[in-house]
Amino acid sequence: MSALKLPDVKLQPGTLEFLEKHPKNLFINNEWLAAQSGETFETRNPASGDVLAEVALAGEADVDAAVAAARTAFRGPWSQLAAADRAARLFKLADLIDAHADALAELETLDNGKPLRVARRGDLPYVTKHLRYQAGWADKIEGSTVPVTYPDQFVYTRREPLGVVAGIIPWNFPLLMAIWKLGPALTAGNTLILKPAEQTPLTALYLADLVKEAGFPPGVVNVLPGPGLPTGAALAKHMGIDKLAFTGSTEVGRKIMEAAANSNLKRVSLELGGKSPNVIFADADVNAAIRGAQWAVFSTAGQECVAGTRLFVERAAYEQVVEGLKAQVEKMVVNHGFAEKVHVGPVITEQQMSRIVGYIEEGKKAGAEVVTGGGRVEELGGGYFVQPTVFAYQDDSLSIVTDEIFGPVAAVTAFDDWDELIARANNTIYGLAAGVWTRDIGKAHRYAHAVQAGTVWINGYGMIDPAAPFGGYKQSGFGREMGKEAIELYTQVKTVWVGMQ
Ligand code: NAP
Ligand code: MG
């Protein structure tokens, strides 16, 4: 790894040891194995474009091996364990993640680009909070007794695990997404094969070592790094996988459903993209709403599925909001994630940067007004940095308004009345999240009921919690992660009839 260039910061010993010494292979049956093909791929640091590591690339034969390992573990040790013992291992894993949080956060910043403060104080605590919440359900997964019409029959239900689960996840919250899948899947008694995104495989590999240390039997958790093709596609069509839990784009979600339909009808749950409306009424605490609108998009450089990228402002407050937002956004510091002062990190890849800049150019050409930003940040060297950009617009058919850009770009428009607002807010294929800012409590709830979205925030934006169900309406997907709904997503109901004659 002599070619490895690291930022000019003092990294944790655990981070350096992982980068320099860890094999970065496939994790199958609690062992590190090279890909059967011998293939590898590179993961890069988006703040500099430098290669961080070479990682084994799982092919179809490796997927077969991981499925066999996960199946054996499911039939054997894992399903024989008492629920409380499953939970004990998950709690132990959470403790280990806490103990390694500094190194994990640094790896997240290196691989994904996000500010270290965000990784360390945002992602990491949320990871273990989620894991502990889910683990707490392990010994509370109950069936019911059913009062049927036959007096001589006793009927009860059991909630049983599905079997082998595959999790395919994106790059924006690499470790958190891994735990969103691992937590409920293992709590419910399934075994797991995890495919991290090719752009951000490192924390999933680090996690695998902790899984082993926490005492999970071989095969319960397997990690297969690799790209969508061939690794993700091989999982989606595999006959030996019982459920596929996916987070990513609507386009790939569609392919996964197709692959499931054309193979073994494996269960599929999809957490997909969004183009979420955030609404400010003139009677809101406008300054709080402006700050909320700012963080709803720019805190993750817009690389967040719930980003409030369509901002609707009641005409009486429109000018105040646009001016306030411009002032706030212009104070945001774009920099690499280890910098002392940074609000907005790089975007994930060069390709993603070009795509975002392409959308910005389309917006300009189509006549939308650039309120602030509007292009790359050139002076930050080889990294993939885009200026936080706000457009003002009227035409809902512009691509900056219809498409999920997944970058630091917001579009703000004025509205005049309720019917117009609801029609325009819902005029999207997506339905992941929505926000509304008003001091009128009745109006806030009316909006929350009228908007087509899986999560609505009133006088706030972006909060998530392990206890609060999360998922999409419309083409933002289906299935609810978190809360007890997550356990339902990873189990199936068996009905047992007992003749008492
Ligand atoms: P993506 O292209 O859909 O990728 C997501 C995952 O699917 C990655 O692991 C990817 O592999 C894999 N994949 C790609 N093609 C595949 C195929 N043909 N078969 C099976 N797997 C395949 O999305 P992304 O660019 O990583 O992430 C951004 C998108 O994710 C955005 O649209 C965003 O809204 C969405 N997202 C949604 C949520 C949510 O909770 N709803 C959360 C985060 C992100 P590789 O990347 O390794 O090639
Ligand atoms: Mg990377």
Coordinates of C-alpha atoms and ligand atoms in Angstrom, one line a residue:
M1 CA 0.0 0.0 0.0
S2 CA 3.0 2.3 -0.5
A3 CA 1.0 4.3 -3.1
L4 CA -1.6 5.2 -0.5
K5 CA -1.8 9.0 0.1
L6 CA -3.6 10.0 3.2
P7 CA -4.9 13.4 4.3
D8 CA -2.5 15.4 6.4
V9 CA -4.1 14.4 9.7
K10 CA -3.2 12.0 12.5
L11 CA -5.3 8.9 11.9
Q12 CA -6.2 6.5 14.7
P13 CA -3.8 3.5 15.0
G14 CA -6.8 1.2 14.2
T15 CA -7.6 3.1 11.0
L16 CA -4.0 2.8 9.8
E17 CA -3.7 -0.8 10.7
F18 CA -6.9 -1.6 8.8
L19 CA -5.8 0.3 5.8
E20 CA -2.3 -1.1 5.7
K21 CA -2.7 -4.7 7.0
H22 CA -6.3 -5.9 6.6
P23 CA -6.7 -8.5 3.8
K24 CA -9.9 -6.8 2.4
N25 CA -11.2 -10.0 1.0
L26 CA -14.6 -11.7 1.1
F27 CA -15.9 -12.6 4.5
I28 CA -17.5 -16.1 4.3
N29 CA -18.0 -18.5 7.2
N30 CA -16.0 -16.1 9.5
E31 CA -13.0 -16.4 7.2
W32 CA -11.3 -14.0 4.9
L33 CA -11.1 -15.5 1.4
A34 CA -9.8 -14.1 -1.9
A35 CA -12.4 -14.0 -4.8
Q36 CA -12.4 -17.4 -6.6
S37 CA -11.6 -15.4 -9.8
G38 CA -8.8 -13.5 -8.1
E39 CA -10.5 -10.3 -9.2
T40 CA -10.3 -7.1 -7.1
F41 CA -11.5 -3.5 -7.5
E42 CA -10.4 -0.1 -6.1
T43 CA -12.1 2.1 -3.6
R44 CA -11.2 5.8 -3.6
N45 CA -11.1 8.8 -1.3
P46 CA -13.6 11.3 -2.8
A47 CA -11.8 14.2 -1.2
S48 CA -8.7 13.6 -3.3
G49 CA -9.5 10.9 -5.9
D50 CA -6.7 8.7 -4.5
V51 CA -7.1 5.0 -4.3
L52 CA -7.6 3.9 -0.7
A53 CA -7.6 0.2 -1.1
E54 CA -7.9 -2.8 -3.4
V55 CA -10.8 -5.0 -2.4
A56 CA -11.7 -8.5 -3.5
L57 CA -14.6 -8.6 -6.0
A58 CA -17.2 -11.3 -5.3
G59 CA -18.4 -13.2 -8.4
E60 CA -21.1 -15.8 -8.9
A61 CA -19.1 -18.7 -7.5
D62 CA -18.4 -16.6 -4.3
V63 CA -22.1 -15.8 -4.0
D64 CA -22.8 -19.6 -4.2
A65 CA -20.3 -20.2 -1.4
A66 CA -21.7 -17.4 0.8
V67 CA -25.3 -18.7 0.3
A68 CA -24.2 -22.2 1.2
A69 CA -22.5 -20.9 4.4
A70 CA -25.5 -18.8 5.3
R71 CA -27.9 -21.7 4.7
T72 CA -25.9 -24.1 6.9
A73 CA -25.7 -21.5 9.6
F74 CA -29.4 -20.9 9.4
R75 CA -30.3 -24.6 9.7
G76 CA -27.8 -25.2 12.4
P77 CA -26.4 -23.1 15.1
W78 CA -28.3 -19.9 14.5
S79 CA -31.8 -21.2 14.5
Q80 CA -31.0 -23.4 17.6
L81 CA -30.0 -20.5 19.7
A82 CA -32.5 -19.1 22.2
A83 CA -33.7 -15.6 21.1
A84 CA -32.1 -14.0 24.2
D85 CA -28.7 -15.5 23.1
R86 CA -29.1 -14.1 19.6
A87 CA -29.8 -10.7 21.3
A88 CA -26.7 -11.1 23.5
R89 CA -24.4 -11.4 20.5
L90 CA -26.0 -8.4 18.9
F91 CA -25.6 -6.3 22.1
K92 CA -22.0 -7.5 22.2
L93 CA -21.5 -6.4 18.6
A94 CA -22.9 -2.9 19.5
D95 CA -20.4 -2.6 22.3
L96 CA -17.6 -3.5 20.0
I97 CA -18.7 -1.0 17.4
D98 CA -18.8 1.7 20.2
A99 CA -15.2 0.7 21.2
H100 CA -14.0 1.0 17.6
A101 CA -16.1 4.0 16.7
D102 CA -13.2 6.4 16.2
A103 CA -11.5 4.2 13.6
L104 CA -14.9 3.3 11.9
A105 CA -15.7 7.0 11.6
E106 CA -12.4 7.8 10.1
L107 CA -12.8 5.0 7.6
E108 CA -16.2 6.3 6.7
T109 CA -14.8 9.8 6.1
L110 CA -11.9 8.4 4.0
D111 CA -14.1 6.2 1.9
N112 CA -17.3 8.3 1.6
G113 CA -16.0 11.8 2.1
K114 CA -18.5 13.0 4.8
P115 CA -17.2 15.3 7.5
L116 CA -15.6 13.4 10.3
R117 CA -17.7 15.2 12.8
V118 CA -20.8 13.9 11.0
A119 CA -19.5 10.4 10.8
R120 CA -18.4 10.3 14.5
R121 CA -21.2 12.2 16.1
G122 CA -24.0 11.4 13.7
D123 CA -23.6 8.0 11.9
L124 CA -21.7 6.0 14.6
P125 CA -24.0 6.6 17.6
Y126 CA -27.0 6.0 15.4
V127 CA -25.5 2.7 14.3
T128 CA -25.3 1.3 17.8
K129 CA -28.6 2.8 18.9
H130 CA -30.3 1.1 16.0
L131 CA -28.6 -2.2 16.7
R132 CA -29.5 -2.2 20.3
Y133 CA -33.1 -1.2 19.6
Q134 CA -33.5 -4.1 17.1
A135 CA -31.7 -6.6 19.4
G136 CA -34.2 -5.8 22.1
W137 CA -37.0 -7.3 20.0
A138 CA -35.3 -10.7 19.7
D139 CA -37.2 -12.3 22.6
K140 CA -40.4 -10.4 22.0
I141 CA -41.4 -11.7 18.6
E142 CA -44.7 -13.3 19.5
G143 CA -47.5 -15.1 17.6
S144 CA -51.1 -15.0 18.6
T145 CA -54.0 -17.4 19.4
V146 CA -56.8 -17.2 16.9
P147 CA -60.5 -17.6 17.8
V148 CA -61.7 -19.6 14.8
T149 CA -65.3 -20.8 14.1
Y150 CA -64.5 -24.5 15.0
P151 CA -64.9 -25.2 18.7
D152 CA -62.7 -28.3 18.6
Q153 CA -59.7 -26.5 17.0
F154 CA -57.0 -24.5 18.7
V155 CA -55.3 -22.2 16.3
Y156 CA -52.1 -20.2 16.9
T157 CA -49.6 -18.4 14.8
R158 CA -45.8 -18.3 15.0
R159 CA -43.6 -15.6 13.5
E160 CA -40.7 -17.4 11.9
P161 CA -37.5 -16.1 10.2
L162 CA -37.4 -16.2 6.4
G163 CA -34.0 -17.9 6.1
V164 CA -31.1 -16.5 4.1
V165 CA -31.4 -12.7 3.6
A166 CA -29.2 -10.6 1.3
G167 CA -28.8 -6.9 1.9
I168 CA -27.7 -4.7 -1.0
I169 CA -26.9 -1.2 0.2
P170 CA -25.8 2.3 -1.1
W171 CA -22.7 4.4 -0.4
N172 CA -24.2 7.4 1.4
F173 CA -24.4 5.9 5.0
P174 CA -22.3 2.8 4.5
L175 CA -22.1 1.4 8.0
L176 CA -25.5 2.6 9.0
M177 CA -27.2 1.0 6.0
A178 CA -25.3 -2.2 6.8
I179 CA -26.7 -2.2 10.3
W180 CA -30.2 -1.3 9.1
K181 CA -30.1 -4.7 7.3
L182 CA -28.1 -6.7 9.8
G183 CA -30.0 -5.6 12.9
P184 CA -33.5 -6.8 12.1
A185 CA -32.4 -9.7 9.9
L186 CA -30.4 -11.3 12.7
T187 CA -32.7 -10.3 15.5
A188 CA -35.5 -12.2 13.7
G189 CA -33.3 -15.3 13.3
N190 CA -32.2 -15.0 9.7
T191 CA -28.7 -15.2 8.4
L192 CA -27.2 -12.5 6.2
I193 CA -25.2 -11.8 3.1
L194 CA -24.3 -8.2 2.8
K195 CA -23.1 -6.4 -0.3
P196 CA -21.8 -3.0 0.5
A197 CA -21.6 -0.4 -2.3
E198 CA -18.5 -0.6 -4.5
Q199 CA -17.6 3.0 -3.6
T200 CA -17.6 2.4 0.2
P201 CA -16.8 -1.2 1.2
L202 CA -14.4 -0.5 4.0
T203 CA -16.5 -0.1 7.1
A204 CA -18.5 -3.3 6.2
L205 CA -15.2 -5.2 6.1
Y206 CA -14.1 -3.7 9.5
L207 CA -17.6 -4.7 10.8
A208 CA -17.0 -8.3 9.7
D209 CA -14.1 -8.6 12.1
L210 CA -16.2 -7.3 14.9
V211 CA -18.9 -9.8 14.0
K212 CA -16.4 -12.6 14.4
E213 CA -15.2 -11.2 17.7
A214 CA -18.7 -10.9 19.0
G215 CA -19.1 -14.7 18.8
F216 CA -21.5 -15.1 15.9
P217 CA -21.3 -18.7 14.5
P218 CA -19.6 -19.0 11.0
G219 CA -22.0 -18.2 8.2
V220 CA -24.4 -16.0 10.1
V221 CA -23.0 -12.9 8.6
N222 CA -21.1 -12.9 5.3
V223 CA -19.8 -9.8 3.5
L224 CA -19.4 -9.8 -0.3
P225 CA -17.9 -6.6 -1.7
G226 CA -18.3 -6.0 -5.4
P227 CA -20.2 -3.9 -7.9
G228 CA -23.9 -4.2 -8.9
L229 CA -22.7 -6.3 -11.8
P230 CA -21.8 -9.1 -11.2
T231 CA -22.1 -9.2 -7.4
G232 CA -25.5 -7.5 -6.7
A233 CA -27.2 -9.1 -9.7
A234 CA -25.9 -12.6 -8.7
L235 CA -27.6 -12.1 -5.3
A236 CA -30.8 -10.8 -6.8
K237 CA -31.3 -13.9 -9.0
H238 CA -30.0 -16.5 -6.6
M239 CA -32.4 -19.4 -6.0
G240 CA -31.0 -20.0 -2.5
I241 CA -31.7 -16.5 -1.1
D242 CA -35.1 -16.1 0.6
K243 CA -35.3 -12.3 0.9
L244 CA -33.5 -9.4 -0.6
A245 CA -33.5 -6.1 1.4
F246 CA -32.4 -3.3 -0.9
T247 CA -31.6 0.4 -0.4
G248 CA -30.7 2.4 -3.5
S249 CA -32.1 3.9 -6.6
T250 CA -35.6 3.3 -8.1
E251 CA -33.9 2.1 -11.3
V252 CA -31.9 -0.7 -9.6
G253 CA -34.9 -1.5 -7.3
R254 CA -36.9 -2.3 -10.4
K255 CA -34.2 -4.6 -11.7
I256 CA -34.1 -6.4 -8.3
M257 CA -37.8 -7.0 -8.4
E258 CA -37.5 -8.4 -11.9
A259 CA -34.7 -10.7 -10.9
A260 CA -36.7 -11.9 -7.9
A261 CA -39.8 -12.5 -10.1
N262 CA -37.8 -14.4 -12.6
S263 CA -36.0 -16.6 -10.0
N264 CA -37.5 -17.9 -6.8
L265 CA -40.0 -15.2 -5.9
K266 CA -37.7 -14.2 -3.0
R267 CA -39.3 -11.6 -0.8
V268 CA -38.1 -8.1 -1.7
S269 CA -38.2 -4.9 0.3
L270 CA -37.1 -1.6 -1.3
E271 CA -36.0 1.7 0.2
L272 CA -35.6 3.8 -2.9
G273 CA -35.0 7.4 -3.9
G274 CA -36.9 10.6 -3.2
K275 CA -37.6 14.2 -4.3
S276 CA -39.1 15.3 -1.1
P277 CA -41.2 18.5 -0.8
N278 CA -40.5 20.8 2.1
V279 CA -43.2 23.5 2.7
I280 CA -42.9 26.8 4.5
F281 CA -46.1 28.6 5.2
A282 CA -46.0 32.4 5.9
D283 CA -47.1 31.9 9.5
A284 CA -44.1 29.7 10.3
D285 CA -41.1 30.6 12.5
V286 CA -39.5 31.6 9.2
N287 CA -35.9 31.7 10.5
A288 CA -36.2 28.2 12.0
A289 CA -37.7 27.1 8.7
I290 CA -34.9 28.5 6.7
R291 CA -32.3 26.7 8.8
G292 CA -34.4 23.5 8.5
A293 CA -34.6 23.9 4.7
Q294 CA -30.8 24.5 4.5
W295 CA -29.9 21.3 6.5
A296 CA -32.6 19.3 4.8
V297 CA -30.5 19.3 1.7
F298 CA -26.9 20.4 2.3
S299 CA -25.8 18.6 5.5
T300 CA -24.9 15.5 3.4
A301 CA -24.0 17.4 0.2
G302 CA -27.6 16.4 -0.8
Q303 CA -26.6 12.7 -0.9
E304 CA -29.5 11.6 1.2
C305 CA -32.6 9.8 0.2
V306 CA -34.9 12.1 2.3
A307 CA -33.2 15.4 1.1
G308 CA -35.9 18.1 1.0
T309 CA -34.9 19.2 -2.5
R310 CA -38.2 20.8 -3.5
L311 CA -38.9 23.8 -1.3
F312 CA -42.4 25.3 -1.5
V313 CA -42.8 28.7 0.1
E314 CA -46.1 30.6 0.6
R315 CA -45.9 33.8 -1.6
A316 CA -46.0 36.2 1.4
A317 CA -42.8 34.7 2.8
Y318 CA -41.1 33.9 -0.5
E319 CA -38.6 36.7 -0.7
Q320 CA -37.6 36.5 2.9
V321 CA -37.0 32.8 2.6
V322 CA -35.0 33.0 -0.6
E323 CA -32.8 35.8 0.8
G324 CA -32.4 34.1 4.1
L325 CA -31.5 30.8 2.5
K326 CA -29.0 32.4 0.2
A327 CA -27.3 34.1 3.2
Q328 CA -27.2 30.9 5.2
V329 CA -26.0 28.6 2.4
E330 CA -23.3 31.1 1.4
K331 CA -21.9 30.7 5.0
M332 CA -21.5 26.9 4.5
V333 CA -17.9 25.8 4.1
V334 CA -17.1 23.2 1.4
N335 CA -14.0 21.2 2.3
H336 CA -12.6 17.7 2.9
G337 CA -14.0 15.8 5.7
F338 CA -11.0 16.0 8.1
A339 CA -10.8 19.8 7.8
E340 CA -11.3 21.8 11.0
K341 CA -14.1 23.8 9.4
V342 CA -16.3 21.9 7.0
H343 CA -20.1 21.8 6.5
V344 CA -20.3 20.2 3.1
G345 CA -17.9 17.4 2.0
P346 CA -17.2 16.1 -1.5
V347 CA -19.7 14.1 -3.5
I348 CA -19.0 10.4 -3.9
T349 CA -17.4 10.0 -7.3
E350 CA -16.2 11.9 -10.4
Q351 CA -19.1 10.5 -12.3
Q352 CA -21.6 11.6 -9.7
M353 CA -20.0 15.1 -9.7
S354 CA -20.4 15.3 -13.5
R355 CA -24.0 14.2 -13.3
I356 CA -24.8 16.8 -10.7
V357 CA -23.1 19.6 -12.6
G358 CA -25.0 18.4 -15.7
Y359 CA -28.3 18.9 -13.9
I360 CA -27.1 22.4 -12.8
E361 CA -26.3 23.3 -16.4
E362 CA -29.7 22.0 -17.5
G363 CA -31.5 24.1 -14.9
K364 CA -29.6 27.2 -16.0
K365 CA -30.4 26.5 -19.7
A366 CA -34.1 25.9 -18.9
G367 CA -34.3 29.4 -17.4
A368 CA -34.3 28.6 -13.6
E369 CA -32.6 31.4 -11.6
V370 CA -29.4 30.5 -9.7
V371 CA -29.9 32.0 -6.2
T372 CA -26.5 30.8 -5.1
G373 CA -23.8 28.2 -6.1
G374 CA -24.0 26.8 -9.6
G375 CA -21.0 24.7 -10.3
R376 CA -17.9 22.8 -9.1
V377 CA -15.5 24.0 -6.5
E378 CA -12.3 23.9 -8.5
E379 CA -9.8 25.2 -6.0
L380 CA -10.1 22.1 -3.8
G381 CA -7.8 20.1 -6.0
G382 CA -8.4 16.5 -7.1
G383 CA -11.6 16.0 -5.0
Y384 CA -15.2 15.9 -6.2
F385 CA -16.6 19.1 -4.7
V386 CA -19.8 20.9 -5.8
Q387 CA -21.0 24.3 -4.6
P388 CA -24.2 24.2 -2.5
T389 CA -26.7 25.4 -5.1
V390 CA -30.1 26.9 -4.8
F391 CA -32.4 27.5 -7.9
A392 CA -35.5 29.5 -7.9
Y393 CA -38.1 28.2 -10.4
Q394 CA -41.8 28.2 -11.5
D395 CA -41.9 25.3 -14.0
D396 CA -42.5 22.0 -12.3
S397 CA -41.4 20.0 -15.4
L398 CA -37.7 21.1 -15.2
S399 CA -35.3 18.2 -14.7
I400 CA -33.9 19.9 -11.5
V401 CA -37.4 19.6 -10.1
T402 CA -38.5 16.1 -11.3
D403 CA -35.3 14.1 -11.0
E404 CA -33.4 12.9 -7.9
I405 CA -30.1 14.7 -8.4
F406 CA -28.5 13.2 -5.2
G407 CA -26.2 16.2 -4.8
P408 CA -26.2 19.6 -3.1
V409 CA -28.9 21.2 -5.3
A410 CA -32.2 22.6 -4.0
A411 CA -35.0 24.2 -6.0
V412 CA -37.3 26.8 -4.4
T413 CA -40.7 28.0 -5.7
A414 CA -43.6 30.1 -4.5
F415 CA -47.2 28.9 -4.1
D416 CA -50.5 30.8 -3.6
D417 CA -53.1 28.4 -2.3
W418 CA -53.7 25.0 -0.7
D419 CA -55.0 23.0 -3.7
E420 CA -52.1 24.2 -5.8
L421 CA -49.7 23.3 -3.1
I422 CA -51.0 19.8 -2.6
A423 CA -51.2 19.1 -6.3
R424 CA -47.6 20.3 -6.9
A425 CA -46.1 18.7 -3.8
N426 CA -47.5 15.3 -4.8
N427 CA -46.6 15.8 -8.5
T428 CA -43.7 13.3 -8.3
I429 CA -43.1 9.6 -8.8
Y430 CA -41.5 9.5 -5.3
G431 CA -43.0 9.5 -1.9
L432 CA -40.3 9.0 0.7
A433 CA -40.5 12.1 3.0
A434 CA -42.0 15.6 3.3
G435 CA -41.7 18.6 5.6
V436 CA -44.0 21.4 6.7
W437 CA -43.3 24.5 8.7
T438 CA -46.3 26.4 10.2
R439 CA -47.6 27.6 13.5
D440 CA -51.2 26.5 12.6
I441 CA -51.5 23.0 14.1
G442 CA -54.6 22.1 12.1
K443 CA -53.0 23.1 8.8
A444 CA -49.9 21.1 9.7
H445 CA -51.8 17.9 10.3
R446 CA -54.0 18.5 7.2
Y447 CA -50.8 18.8 5.2
A448 CA -49.3 15.7 6.8
H449 CA -52.4 13.7 5.8
A450 CA -52.6 15.1 2.3
V451 CA -49.0 14.6 1.3
Q452 CA -48.1 11.3 -0.2
A453 CA -44.9 10.3 1.7
G454 CA -43.8 7.6 4.1
T455 CA -42.5 10.1 6.7
V456 CA -43.7 13.7 7.4
W457 CA -41.9 16.2 9.6
I458 CA -43.8 19.1 11.1
N459 CA -41.6 22.0 12.1
G460 CA -38.5 19.9 11.7
Y461 CA -36.7 17.9 9.0
G462 CA -34.7 14.7 8.7
M463 CA -35.1 13.1 12.1
I464 CA -35.0 9.3 12.2
D465 CA -35.1 7.0 15.1
P466 CA -34.8 3.2 15.5
A467 CA -38.3 3.1 17.0
A468 CA -40.0 5.1 14.2
P469 CA -41.0 3.2 11.0
F470 CA -39.3 4.4 7.8
G471 CA -40.0 3.7 4.2
G472 CA -41.6 4.9 1.0
Y473 CA -44.9 5.6 -0.8
K474 CA -45.1 5.3 -4.6
Q475 CA -41.8 4.7 -6.4
S476 CA -39.8 5.3 -3.2
G477 CA -40.3 1.7 -2.4
F478 CA -42.2 -0.5 0.0
G479 CA -41.6 -2.2 3.4
R480 CA -40.9 -0.3 6.6
E481 CA -37.5 -0.5 8.3
M482 CA -37.1 0.4 12.0
G483 CA -39.8 0.1 14.6
K484 CA -41.4 -3.3 15.1
E485 CA -42.4 -3.1 11.4
A486 CA -38.8 -4.0 10.6
I487 CA -39.2 -7.3 12.4
E488 CA -42.3 -8.0 10.4
L489 CA -40.3 -7.4 7.3
Y490 CA -37.9 -10.1 8.2
T491 CA -40.3 -12.8 9.4
Q492 CA -43.2 -14.8 8.0
V493 CA -46.4 -16.0 9.8
K494 CA -47.1 -19.7 10.2
T495 CA -50.6 -20.8 11.3
V496 CA -50.9 -24.0 13.3
W497 CA -54.2 -25.9 13.7
V498 CA -54.5 -28.3 16.6
G499 CA -57.4 -30.7 16.7
M500 CA -58.6 -31.1 20.3
Q501 CA -61.2 -33.8 19.7
Ligands
NAP1 P1 -27.8 2.3 -6.7 O1 -27.0 2.5 -8.0 O2 -29.2 1.9 -6.8 O3 -27.0 1.2 -5.9 C1 -27.4 0.7 -4.7 C2 -26.8 -0.7 -4.6 O4 -27.3 -1.6 -5.6 C3 -25.3 -0.7 -4.7 O5 -24.8 -1.7 -3.8 C4 -25.1 -1.1 -6.1 O6 -23.9 -1.7 -6.4 C5 -26.2 -2.2 -6.3 N1 -26.6 -2.5 -7.6 C6 -26.4 -1.7 -8.7 N2 -26.9 -2.4 -9.8 C7 -27.4 -3.5 -9.4 C8 -28.0 -4.7 -10.1 N3 -28.2 -4.7 -11.4 N4 -28.4 -5.7 -9.3 C9 -28.2 -5.7 -8.0 N5 -27.6 -4.7 -7.3 C10 -27.2 -3.6 -8.0 O7 -27.8 3.6 -5.8 P2 -26.5 4.4 -5.3 O8 -26.1 5.2 -6.5 O9 -25.6 3.5 -4.6 O10 -27.2 5.3 -4.2 C11 -28.0 6.4 -4.4 C12 -29.4 6.0 -4.5 O11 -29.9 5.3 -3.4 C13 -30.3 7.2 -4.6 O12 -31.3 7.1 -5.6 C14 -30.9 7.3 -3.2 O13 -32.1 8.0 -3.1 C15 -31.1 5.9 -2.9 N6 -31.1 5.7 -1.4 C16 -32.2 5.5 -0.8 C17 -32.3 5.3 0.6 C18 -33.6 5.0 1.3 O14 -33.5 4.8 2.5 N7 -34.7 5.0 0.6 C19 -31.1 5.5 1.3 C20 -30.0 5.8 0.7 C21 -29.9 5.9 -0.7 P3 -22.6 -0.8 -6.7 O15 -22.9 0.6 -6.3 O16 -21.6 -1.5 -5.8 O17 -22.3 -1.0 -8.1
MG2 MG -14.7 5.2 -1.6

